[in-house]
């Protein structure tokens, strides 16, 4: 968690400026069976309305990246929920590629 970035803007003094993904893989093997489990915890940075936060400079650039990746995640979830869609846009952002 040492790479996690926090920053302040007009709407929040300690706004998370990044997404965090923690994946825990558990492998259990016995002489007769093998089990593999994955536990994924995700903390997403919140979307921001730039006009409400008065973000400028680096904070504005971060807000754009955050909103873009959350939008890409929304597109993936929407595509997965429809059986008629043949293409799932996983590669639209680093976030969706990881998940």
Coordinates of C-alpha atoms in Angstrom, one line a residue:
X1 CA 0.0 0.0 0.0
X2 CA 3.0 2.3 0.0
X3 CA 2.3 3.3 -3.6
X4 CA -1.2 4.6 -2.8
X5 CA -1.6 8.3 -3.5
X6 CA -3.8 10.6 -1.5
X7 CA -4.6 14.2 -2.4
X8 CA -6.9 17.1 -1.4
X9 CA -9.4 19.1 -3.5
X10 CA -12.4 21.3 -2.7
X11 CA -14.8 18.4 -2.2
X12 CA -12.5 16.2 0.0
X13 CA -9.4 16.7 2.0
X14 CA -8.1 13.1 1.7
X15 CA -9.3 11.9 -1.7
X16 CA -8.0 8.6 -2.9
X17 CA -6.2 9.3 -6.2
X18 CA -5.8 5.7 -7.3
X19 CA -7.4 2.3 -7.6
X20 CA -6.1 -0.6 -5.4
X21 CA -6.5 -4.2 -6.3
X22 CA -5.5 -7.0 -4.0
X23 CA -5.6 -10.6 -5.3
X24 CA -5.1 -13.5 -3.0
X25 CA -4.6 -16.9 -4.7
X26 CA -4.9 -20.0 -2.5
X27 CA -3.7 -23.4 -3.7
X28 CA -4.5 -26.4 -1.6
X29 CA -3.2 -29.8 -2.7
X30 CA -3.6 -33.2 -1.2
X31 CA -2.8 -36.6 -2.4
X32 CA -6.1 -36.9 -4.2
X33 CA -7.4 -33.4 -4.8
X34 CA -6.3 -30.0 -5.8
X35 CA -8.2 -26.8 -5.1
X36 CA -7.5 -23.3 -6.4
X37 CA -9.3 -20.2 -5.2
X38 CA -8.9 -16.5 -5.9
X39 CA -10.1 -13.8 -3.6
X40 CA -10.1 -10.3 -5.1
X41 CA -10.6 -7.0 -3.1
X42 CA -10.9 -3.8 -5.0
X43 CA -10.9 -0.2 -3.7
X44 CA -11.8 2.1 -6.6
X45 CA -11.1 5.8 -6.5
X46 CA -14.4 7.7 -6.7
X47 CA -15.5 9.5 -9.9
X48 CA -15.3 13.2 -9.7
X49 CA -17.1 16.1 -11.1
X50 CA -14.4 18.5 -12.0
X51 CA -16.6 21.6 -11.6
X52 CA -17.4 20.5 -8.0
X53 CA -13.8 19.8 -7.0
X54 CA -12.2 22.8 -8.7
X55 CA -9.3 20.5 -9.7
X56 CA -6.5 22.0 -11.7
X57 CA -3.1 20.8 -12.9
X58 CA -2.1 17.4 -11.7
X59 CA -5.4 16.8 -9.8
X60 CA -7.3 17.5 -13.0
X61 CA -5.2 15.1 -14.9
X62 CA -5.7 12.4 -12.2
X63 CA -9.4 13.0 -12.2
X64 CA -9.6 12.5 -16.0
X65 CA -7.7 9.1 -15.6
X66 CA -9.9 8.0 -12.7
X67 CA -13.1 8.9 -14.6
X68 CA -11.8 7.2 -17.8
X69 CA -11.0 4.0 -16.1
X70 CA -14.3 3.9 -14.2
X71 CA -16.1 4.5 -17.5
X72 CA -14.2 1.6 -19.1
X73 CA -15.2 -0.6 -16.1
X74 CA -18.8 0.4 -16.6
X75 CA -18.7 -0.6 -20.3
X76 CA -17.2 -4.0 -19.4
X77 CA -20.0 -4.7 -16.8
X78 CA -22.6 -3.5 -19.3
X79 CA -21.3 -5.8 -22.0
X80 CA -21.1 -8.8 -19.7
X81 CA -24.7 -8.3 -18.6
X82 CA -26.0 -8.5 -22.2
X83 CA -25.9 -11.9 -23.9
X84 CA -26.2 -10.4 -27.4
X85 CA -22.8 -8.6 -27.1
X86 CA -19.9 -10.6 -28.7
X87 CA -17.1 -8.2 -27.8
X88 CA -16.2 -7.4 -24.2
X89 CA -13.9 -4.3 -24.1
X90 CA -11.4 -5.6 -21.4
X91 CA -8.4 -3.8 -23.0
X92 CA -9.8 -0.3 -22.8
X93 CA -8.0 0.4 -19.5
X94 CA -5.4 -1.1 -17.2
X95 CA -8.0 -1.5 -14.6
X96 CA -10.2 -3.7 -16.8
X97 CA -7.3 -5.7 -18.1
X98 CA -6.2 -6.6 -14.6
X99 CA -9.7 -7.7 -13.6

